[in-house]
Tab-separated table of C-alpha atoms in Angstrom:
chain	number	residue	atom	x	y	z
A	1	SER	CA	-25.150	28.295	33.383
A	2	THR	CA	-28.526	28.130	34.958
A	3	SER	CA	-30.346	31.605	35.983
A	4	PRO	CA	-30.275	31.982	39.772
A	5	SER	CA	-33.873	33.454	39.673
A	6	LEU	CA	-34.949	30.054	38.741
A	7	LEU	CA	-33.556	28.550	41.864
A	8	GLN	CA	-35.526	31.149	44.171
A	9	ARG	CA	-38.916	30.011	43.042
A	10	PRO	CA	-40.698	26.735	42.273
A	11	LEU	CA	-39.653	25.754	38.737
A	12	PHE	CA	-42.564	25.354	36.382
A	13	GLU	CA	-44.832	26.818	38.842
A	14	ALA	CA	-47.033	28.184	35.989
A	15	ILE	CA	-46.195	25.510	33.410
A	16	ARG	CA	-48.852	22.870	33.423
A	17	PRO	CA	-49.560	20.981	30.400
A	18	PRO	CA	-53.279	21.764	30.116
A	19	SER	CA	-52.710	25.546	30.058
A	20	HIS	CA	-49.252	26.274	28.470
A	21	PRO	CA	-49.871	27.906	25.116
A	22	THR	CA	-47.710	25.373	23.114
A	23	LEU	CA	-48.277	22.264	25.144
A	24	ALA	CA	-52.021	22.349	25.473
A	25	SER	CA	-52.511	20.208	22.271
A	26	PRO	CA	-51.232	16.558	22.547
A	27	PRO	CA	-53.826	14.323	23.998
A	28	CYS	CA	-51.252	12.987	26.489
A	29	CYS	CA	-51.839	16.377	28.255
A	30	SER	CA	-55.435	15.788	29.024
A	31	GLU	CA	-56.671	16.858	32.574
A	32	GLY	CA	-58.597	14.929	35.047
A	33	PRO	CA	-57.731	11.849	37.158
A	34	VAL	CA	-54.592	9.957	35.815
A	35	PRO	CA	-55.727	6.501	34.895
A	36	ARG	CA	-54.650	3.776	37.289
A	37	ALA	CA	-51.547	1.575	35.944
A	38	THR	CA	-52.417	-1.867	34.894
A	39	GLY	CA	-52.533	-4.073	37.887
A	40	GLU	CA	-52.217	-1.430	40.366
A	41	ARG	CA	-54.769	-2.254	43.113
A	42	PRO	CA	-55.519	0.087	46.041
A	43	VAL	CA	-55.166	-1.459	49.471
A	44	ARG	CA	-56.535	-0.303	52.763
A	45	GLY	CA	-55.017	3.017	53.822
A	46	GLY	CA	-54.753	4.160	50.309
A	47	GLY	CA	-51.434	2.641	49.228
A	48	MET	CA	-50.835	0.054	46.438
A	49	SER	CA	-50.496	-3.714	46.534
A	50	THR	CA	-47.350	-5.373	47.909
A	51	GLU	CA	-46.608	-6.553	44.189
A	52	ASN	CA	-46.685	-2.817	42.718
A	53	ALA	CA	-44.996	-1.593	45.876
A	54	SER	CA	-41.991	-4.207	45.121
A	55	LEU	CA	-41.890	-3.318	41.436
A	56	ASP	CA	-41.682	0.414	42.122
A	57	SER	CA	-39.010	-0.037	44.905
A	58	THR	CA	-36.866	-2.275	42.583
A	59	LEU	CA	-37.092	-0.131	39.496
A	60	SER	CA	-36.507	3.146	41.619
A	61	THR	CA	-33.209	1.349	42.868
A	62	ALA	CA	-32.252	0.247	39.138
A	63	LEU	CA	-32.931	3.746	37.823
A	64	ARG	CA	-30.824	5.440	40.490
A	65	GLU	CA	-27.768	3.017	40.044
A	66	VAL	CA	-27.870	3.086	36.011
A	67	SER	CA	-28.285	6.969	36.104
A	68	THR	CA	-25.359	7.308	38.417
A	69	ARG	CA	-23.015	5.044	36.483
A	70	CYS	CA	-23.863	6.387	33.062
A	71	ASN	CA	-24.071	9.870	34.022
A	72	PHE	CA	-27.726	10.475	33.458
A	73	VAL	CA	-29.387	13.213	35.492
A	74	HIS	CA	-32.972	12.121	35.416
A	75	ALA	CA	-34.860	8.800	34.759
A	76	GLU	CA	-38.491	7.946	34.732
A	77	GLY	CA	-40.636	4.810	34.580
A	78	LEU	CA	-44.157	4.939	32.850
A	79	ARG	CA	-46.676	1.997	33.093
A	80	PRO	CA	-49.580	0.753	30.958
A	81	ALA	CA	-53.047	1.852	32.101
A	82	GLY	CA	-54.860	-0.995	30.361
A	83	GLU	CA	-54.497	-0.692	26.631
A	84	SER	CA	-55.463	3.185	26.378
A	85	CYS	CA	-52.231	4.786	27.521
A	86	LEU	CA	-49.168	4.864	29.589
A	87	VAL	CA	-49.015	7.021	32.823
A	88	HIS	CA	-46.327	8.073	35.133
A	89	SER	CA	-45.940	5.682	37.909
A	90	GLY	CA	-44.021	7.813	40.099
A	91	THR	CA	-40.966	5.836	39.770
A	92	THR	CA	-38.364	8.223	39.267
A	93	TYR	CA	-34.652	9.283	39.844
A	94	SER	CA	-33.740	12.936	39.752
A	95	ALA	CA	-30.119	14.174	40.272
A	96	ASP	CA	-31.124	17.817	41.132
A	97	LEU	CA	-33.824	20.340	41.640
A	98	PHE	CA	-34.382	20.859	37.756
A	99	ALA	CA	-34.718	17.336	37.013
A	100	ALA	CA	-37.138	16.922	40.038
A	101	SER	CA	-39.230	19.886	38.619
A	102	PHE	CA	-39.348	18.144	35.221
A	103	HIS	CA	-40.873	15.167	36.849
A	104	ARG	CA	-43.458	17.104	38.752
A	105	ALA	CA	-44.743	19.044	35.637
A	106	SER	CA	-44.873	15.675	33.653
A	107	LEU	CA	-47.131	13.915	36.296
A	108	ASN	CA	-50.458	14.662	34.398
A	109	PHE	CA	-49.256	13.628	30.922
A	110	GLN	CA	-50.619	10.644	29.312
A	111	TYR	CA	-49.355	8.828	26.354
A	112	PRO	CA	-51.763	6.896	24.042
A	113	GLN	CA	-50.622	4.099	21.606
A	114	TYR	CA	-47.737	5.372	19.288
A	115	ILE	CA	-47.938	8.985	20.589
A	116	CYS	CA	-44.650	10.758	21.654
A	117	VAL	CA	-41.490	8.879	22.676
A	118	PRO	CA	-43.041	6.768	25.430
A	119	GLY	CA	-46.228	5.838	23.350
A	120	ARG	CA	-43.985	4.614	20.305
A	121	VAL	CA	-41.473	2.648	22.518
A	122	TRP	CA	-44.465	0.905	24.136
A	123	LYS	CA	-46.130	-0.306	21.082
A	124	THR	CA	-43.003	-1.143	18.989
A	125	MET	CA	-41.052	-2.637	21.807
A	126	ARG	CA	-37.950	-0.849	20.438
A	127	CYS	CA	-35.686	1.495	21.940
A	128	GLU	CA	-35.267	5.198	20.876
A	129	TRP	CA	-32.543	7.470	21.219
A	130	HIS	CA	-32.952	11.265	20.749
A	131	GLN	CA	-29.890	13.639	20.811
A	132	ASP	CA	-31.795	16.696	22.052
A	133	VAL	CA	-35.488	16.143	23.094
A	134	SER	CA	-35.560	19.884	23.977
A	135	ALA	CA	-35.261	20.874	20.290
A	136	LEU	CA	-37.903	18.464	19.047
A	137	PRO	CA	-41.451	19.521	17.972
A	138	THR	CA	-44.174	18.402	20.607
A	139	ALA	CA	-45.620	15.939	18.289
A	140	VAL	CA	-42.241	14.015	18.453
A	141	PHE	CA	-41.520	14.722	22.260
A	142	ALA	CA	-44.522	16.436	24.002
A	143	ARG	CA	-42.469	17.779	26.810
A	144	SER	CA	-39.878	19.455	24.704
A	145	GLU	CA	-40.303	22.915	26.145
A	146	ILE	CA	-40.516	21.696	29.584
A	147	ALA	CA	-37.289	19.578	28.920
A	148	ARG	CA	-35.838	23.028	27.738
A	149	VAL	CA	-36.265	24.736	30.675
A	150	ALA	CA	-35.056	21.963	32.934
A	151	GLU	CA	-31.971	21.735	30.712
A	152	LEU	CA	-32.499	18.108	29.702
A	153	ARG	CA	-30.994	17.254	26.187
A	154	ALA	CA	-30.290	13.531	25.102
A	155	CYS	CA	-32.952	11.022	25.910
A	156	PHE	CA	-32.748	7.136	25.876
A	157	ALA	CA	-35.948	5.185	26.076
A	158	LEU	CA	-36.340	1.511	26.650
A	159	PRO	CA	-39.196	-0.862	27.106
A	160	LEU	CA	-39.035	-2.990	30.406
A	161	CYS	CA	-40.524	-6.524	30.331
A	162	CYS	CA	-41.091	-9.065	33.302
A	163	GLN	CA	-41.888	-12.531	32.457
A	164	GLY	CA	-42.446	-11.838	28.769
A	165	HIS	CA	-44.835	-8.817	29.512
A	166	LEU	CA	-44.082	-5.047	29.266
A	167	VAL	CA	-44.194	-3.501	32.751
A	168	SER	CA	-42.777	-0.178	32.112
A	169	VAL	CA	-41.204	2.193	29.647
A	170	VAL	CA	-38.186	3.673	31.023
A	171	LEU	CA	-36.628	7.158	29.773
A	172	PHE	CA	-32.977	8.276	30.781
A	173	TYR	CA	-31.978	12.041	30.283
A	174	SER	CA	-28.728	13.448	29.926
A	175	ARG	CA	-27.801	17.284	30.403
A	176	SER	CA	-25.489	16.944	27.060
A	177	ILE	CA	-26.560	16.718	23.402
A	178	ILE	CA	-25.398	13.163	22.454
A	179	PRO	CA	-25.841	12.201	18.923
A	180	TYR	CA	-27.100	8.732	18.117
A	181	ASP	CA	-24.205	6.295	18.064
A	182	GLU	CA	-25.049	2.495	17.762
A	183	ARG	CA	-22.087	1.128	19.806
A	184	LEU	CA	-22.896	3.641	22.569
A	185	GLU	CA	-26.492	2.643	22.588
A	186	ASN	CA	-25.614	-1.046	22.789
A	187	THR	CA	-23.238	-0.492	25.660
A	188	ILE	CA	-25.595	1.424	27.838
A	189	PHE	CA	-28.459	-1.131	27.052
A	190	ALA	CA	-26.266	-3.971	28.057
A	191	LEU	CA	-24.818	-2.091	31.238
A	192	ALA	CA	-28.397	-1.223	32.174
A	193	ASN	CA	-29.537	-4.871	31.843
A	194	ASP	CA	-26.660	-6.105	33.956
A	195	MET	CA	-27.386	-3.661	36.548
A	196	LEU	CA	-31.118	-4.288	36.572
A	197	GLY	CA	-30.404	-8.057	36.758
A	198	GLU	CA	-28.172	-7.520	39.932
A	199	VAL	CA	-30.892	-5.174	41.572
A	200	CYS	CA	-33.544	-7.926	41.001
A	201	ALA	CA	-31.421	-10.490	42.654
A	202	ARG	CA	-30.344	-8.443	45.583
A	203	LEU	CA	-33.981	-7.216	46.231
A	204	GLY	CA	-35.508	-10.645	45.595
A	205	HIS	CA	-37.813	-9.380	42.599
A	206	PRO	CA	-38.429	-11.546	39.616
A	207	GLN	CA	-36.121	-10.834	36.941
A	208	MET	CA	-36.773	-7.919	34.695
A	209	GLN	CA	-35.059	-7.140	31.213
A	210	PHE	CA	-34.948	-4.319	28.957
A	211	VAL	CA	-35.685	-5.331	25.565
A	212	ASN	CA	-35.117	-3.924	21.821
A	213	HIS	CA	-36.337	-4.761	18.494
A	214	GLY	CA	-39.222	-6.631	19.718
A	215	SER	CA	-42.395	-7.398	17.393
A	216	PRO	CA	-44.464	-4.338	16.902
A	217	ALA	CA	-47.952	-4.747	18.200
A	218	ALA	CA	-50.651	-5.629	15.707
A	219	THR	CA	-52.739	-2.853	14.740
A	220	LYS	CA	-56.389	-2.554	13.910
A	221	LYS	CA	-57.534	-3.628	10.570
A	222	GLY	CA	-60.186	-2.046	8.484
A	223	GLN	CA	-62.504	-3.490	5.978
A	224	ALA	CA	-61.448	-1.326	2.826
A	225	GLY	CA	-59.056	-3.852	1.534
A	226	ASN	CA	-61.113	-7.057	1.985
A	227	SER	CA	-64.601	-5.972	0.558
A	228	LYS	CA	-66.033	-7.442	-2.653
A	229	ILE	CA	-66.715	-3.947	-3.666
A	230	LEU	CA	-63.135	-3.128	-3.806
A	231	GLU	CA	-62.620	-6.393	-5.917
A	232	SER	CA	-65.160	-5.116	-8.366
A	233	ALA	CA	-63.580	-1.750	-8.631
A	234	LYS	CA	-60.172	-3.452	-8.887
A	235	ALA	CA	-60.478	-3.564	-12.662
A	236	ALA	CA	-61.241	-0.207	-13.404
A	237	LEU	CA	-58.615	1.020	-10.904
A	238	ASN	CA	-55.883	-0.957	-12.809
A	239	LEU	CA	-56.941	0.954	-16.051
A	240	GLU	CA	-55.360	4.295	-16.958
A	241	PRO	CA	-57.654	7.274	-16.116
A	242	ALA	CA	-58.274	8.010	-19.615
A	243	GLN	CA	-59.233	4.569	-20.406
A	244	ARG	CA	-62.140	4.345	-17.865
A	245	SER	CA	-65.594	4.007	-18.877
A	246	ARG	CA	-68.758	5.468	-17.158
A	247	GLU	CA	-69.304	1.860	-15.649
A	248	ASP	CA	-65.563	1.929	-14.283
A	249	VAL	CA	-66.008	5.272	-12.733
A	250	ASP	CA	-69.228	4.257	-11.301
A	251	ASN	CA	-67.632	0.989	-9.611
A	252	ILE	CA	-64.844	3.181	-8.132
A	253	ILE	CA	-67.486	5.870	-6.908
A	254	LYS	CA	-69.259	2.917	-5.237
A	255	PHE	CA	-66.136	1.805	-3.511
A	256	SER	CA	-65.326	5.396	-2.603
A	257	LYS	CA	-68.463	5.378	-0.298
A	258	ARG	CA	-66.971	3.018	2.068
A	259	LEU	CA	-63.943	5.449	2.599
A	260	PRO	CA	-63.970	8.386	5.349
A	261	PHE	CA	-61.972	10.401	3.019
A	262	PHE	CA	-64.986	10.925	0.767
A	263	LYS	CA	-67.622	11.755	3.346
A	264	TYR	CA	-67.609	15.538	2.941
A	265	VAL	CA	-66.972	15.308	-0.925
A	266	VAL	CA	-69.932	16.163	-3.166
A	267	ASN	CA	-70.853	14.436	-6.263
A	268	ALA	CA	-69.057	16.417	-8.855
A	269	CYS	CA	-65.878	16.517	-6.979
A	270	ARG	CA	-66.166	12.859	-6.047
A	271	GLU	CA	-66.425	11.797	-9.726
A	272	SER	CA	-63.399	13.732	-10.688
A	273	LEU	CA	-61.339	12.242	-7.673
A	274	CYS	CA	-62.580	8.758	-8.663
A	275	ARG	CA	-61.778	9.088	-12.330
A	276	ASN	CA	-58.205	10.026	-11.414
A	277	MET	CA	-57.724	7.762	-8.618
A	278	LEU	CA	-54.697	5.393	-8.855
A	279	LEU	CA	-54.121	2.223	-7.052
A	280	LEU	CA	-50.592	1.624	-6.016
A	281	THR	CA	-48.909	-1.308	-4.568
A	282	PHE	CA	-45.799	-1.155	-2.335
A	283	ARG	CA	-43.130	-3.444	-0.798
A	284	LYS	CA	-42.213	-3.254	2.872
A	285	GLY	CA	-39.951	-0.304	3.516
A	286	GLU	CA	-40.935	1.421	0.026
A	287	SER	CA	-41.677	4.998	0.191
A	288	VAL	CA	-45.383	5.989	-0.534
A	289	PHE	CA	-44.116	9.577	-2.272
A	290	ARG	CA	-42.802	8.454	-5.465
A	291	LEU	CA	-44.812	10.293	-8.245
A	292	PRO	CA	-44.222	13.885	-9.412
A	293	GLY	CA	-46.511	16.274	-7.804
A	294	ASP	CA	-47.154	14.110	-4.718
A	295	ALA	CA	-46.798	17.169	-2.309
A	296	GLU	CA	-49.532	19.254	-3.762
A	297	TYR	CA	-53.418	18.350	-3.894
A	298	VAL	CA	-52.767	14.881	-3.586
A	299	TRP	CA	-54.098	12.527	-0.687
A	300	PHE	CA	-53.480	8.903	0.053
A	301	ILE	CA	-55.834	6.249	1.386
A	302	VAL	CA	-54.504	3.011	2.855
A	303	ILE	CA	-56.560	0.288	1.207
A	304	LYS	CA	-54.669	-2.642	2.309
A	305	GLY	CA	-51.967	-3.279	4.677
A	306	ARG	CA	-50.273	-0.454	6.857
A	307	CYS	CA	-48.214	2.752	6.363
A	308	ASP	CA	-45.906	4.354	8.754
A	309	LEU	CA	-44.682	7.874	9.041
A	310	MET	CA	-41.196	7.517	9.961
A	311	VAL	CA	-39.154	10.202	11.601
A	312	ARG	CA	-35.425	10.748	12.069
A	313	SER	CA	-34.660	13.645	14.865
A	314	ASP	CA	-30.726	13.978	13.610
A	315	VAL	CA	-28.978	13.048	10.487
A	316	ALA	CA	-27.173	10.031	11.818
A	317	GLY	CA	-30.145	8.846	13.889
A	318	LYS	CA	-32.427	5.946	13.412
A	319	GLN	CA	-36.082	6.190	12.039
A	320	TYR	CA	-39.002	5.830	14.320
A	321	PRO	CA	-42.584	5.562	13.610
A	322	LEU	CA	-44.351	8.738	14.533
A	323	ARG	CA	-47.696	7.838	13.174
A	324	VAL	CA	-49.114	4.544	11.958
A	325	PHE	CA	-51.867	4.713	9.276
A	326	ASP	CA	-54.157	1.619	9.063
A	327	GLU	CA	-56.547	0.554	6.526
A	328	SER	CA	-58.914	3.347	5.406
A	329	GLU	CA	-56.882	6.133	7.147
A	330	THR	CA	-55.713	9.094	5.100
A	331	PHE	CA	-52.508	11.077	4.766
A	332	ALA	CA	-51.240	13.868	2.796
A	333	VAL	CA	-47.862	15.951	2.658
A	334	PRO	CA	-49.332	19.152	4.103
A	335	TYR	CA	-50.857	17.058	7.018
A	336	LEU	CA	-47.460	15.315	7.853
A	337	GLN	CA	-45.870	18.664	7.832
A	338	LEU	CA	-48.091	19.890	10.552
A	339	LEU	CA	-47.053	16.892	12.648
A	340	THR	CA	-43.368	17.022	12.120
A	341	GLY	CA	-43.004	20.677	12.170
A	342	SER	CA	-39.899	22.524	10.850
A	343	ALA	CA	-37.129	21.651	13.524
A	344	GLY	CA	-35.099	19.694	11.254
A	345	ILE	CA	-37.267	16.534	11.508
A	346	ARG	CA	-36.810	14.288	8.435
A	347	SER	CA	-39.775	12.134	7.545
A	348	GLU	CA	-41.204	9.689	5.064
A	349	VAL	CA	-44.241	7.512	4.797
A	350	VAL	CA	-43.212	3.851	4.034
A	351	ALA	CA	-45.275	0.467	3.559
A	352	ALA	CA	-44.999	-1.308	6.785
A	353	GLU	CA	-45.553	-4.789	4.864
A	354	ASP	CA	-45.410	-6.339	1.519
A	355	GLU	CA	-48.369	-5.883	-0.876
A	356	THR	CA	-49.402	-2.716	0.898
A	357	VAL	CA	-52.138	-1.124	-1.340
A	358	VAL	CA	-52.657	2.579	-1.246
A	359	ALA	CA	-55.131	4.753	-3.360
A	360	ARG	CA	-53.378	8.086	-4.748
A	361	VAL	CA	-56.227	10.616	-5.146
A	362	SER	CA	-55.191	13.705	-7.309
A	363	VAL	CA	-57.328	16.773	-7.296
A	364	GLU	CA	-57.953	18.623	-10.602
A	365	ALA	CA	-57.290	22.427	-10.835
A	366	GLU	CA	-60.899	23.313	-11.298
A	367	PHE	CA	-61.809	21.509	-7.911
A	368	ARG	CA	-59.018	22.598	-5.788
A	369	GLY	CA	-60.727	25.474	-4.148
A	370	GLU	CA	-64.031	23.414	-3.491
A	371	PHE	CA	-61.910	20.389	-2.352
A	372	THR	CA	-59.790	22.473	0.089
A	373	SER	CA	-63.152	23.646	1.713
A	374	LEU	CA	-64.818	20.325	1.725
A	375	THR	CA	-61.825	18.477	3.312
A	376	LYS	CA	-61.070	20.924	6.077
A	377	PRO	CA	-63.219	18.911	8.477
A	378	LEU	CA	-61.356	15.647	7.425
A	379	LEU	CA	-58.077	17.387	8.089
A	380	TYR	CA	-59.099	18.633	11.544
A	381	GLU	CA	-60.475	15.059	12.463
A	382	GLU	CA	-57.135	13.480	11.311
A	383	LEU	CA	-55.304	16.075	13.494
A	384	ALA	CA	-57.666	15.157	16.333
A	385	LYS	CA	-56.352	11.744	16.330
A	386	TYR	CA	-53.090	13.124	17.111
A	387	PHE	CA	-53.915	16.452	19.049
A	388	ASP	CA	-56.659	17.624	21.229
A	389	VAL	CA	-57.156	20.835	19.472
A	390	SER	CA	-59.775	22.288	21.973
A	391	ALA	CA	-59.175	25.345	24.084
């Protein structure tokens, strides 16, 4: 039951993303003016264009009807602000005071590509189902603490397209904890599309459609995997570390200077890391962590292709990409543990495509203290890609 005291004052009055002690870090919580959604054009009087007003009206009606039919207590639509992030469009349905307060507390959140549930659904064009978003770490669902106060639990997120283009990411919330079930997801997905189609026809709006399992958006490509310097280092990297000559190590060191991972590493430590570096090739879907000791003093650098940090929020649930590592980007087990937290999140890093090449860098015992100190700036920079750590 809900505490009566919460009904006697504005809910979340003191909970704002920039100031809340545990919600201050994600970049989607940044302060300042919310970017304007793509295509949203102001008109005389401060309103929106007729096109966007029509979209908002149609989507609001669809959210209300789907939520009522499927017993969801809250639904929201987020729209792209260019290619930078998703923002709250104001299109929402709330069944009660607490759901409405969750919406108000969410308005300043922004979701860059792949960040949080909306950002992942946006860029993968795939639905996500989480049995209890209030129990997830903020890296997986940035508003988990607000959801806990609002008593929102299960969440179903879907990409919405119109004429082949994504126009919104829609999230439905339930008061109940609902474990992932493929048949249930398919049933609600089909029902939501049927009802959306009826609403569009009734209101004269161009047909929109929820989609699933679309092609993931192409990610940026670095230069590490295509350079002549890498080609000259491959022969050395394909040798066992003990068999590498001085010239071999020098070729690897020359290649390492192209990698951001090494920018804080001094020469003695750099030579040790390069002498022991291994070049590994993976098939699509193959786990990167496969050698003994991968969890301690081992870092990985994507040389060619892409690796995805896949998470599963409940035992029977699907895997979703929490973080994407493009060429030249770096990851390690301790860094991944900071992202996933300890709330029962199961994670692994897998190759996103065939012939993905990853460098495995192992730190020898004599350099571990020095390496830990030297790579702290790197760790902070990696985390800053996901979190805004400023006070």
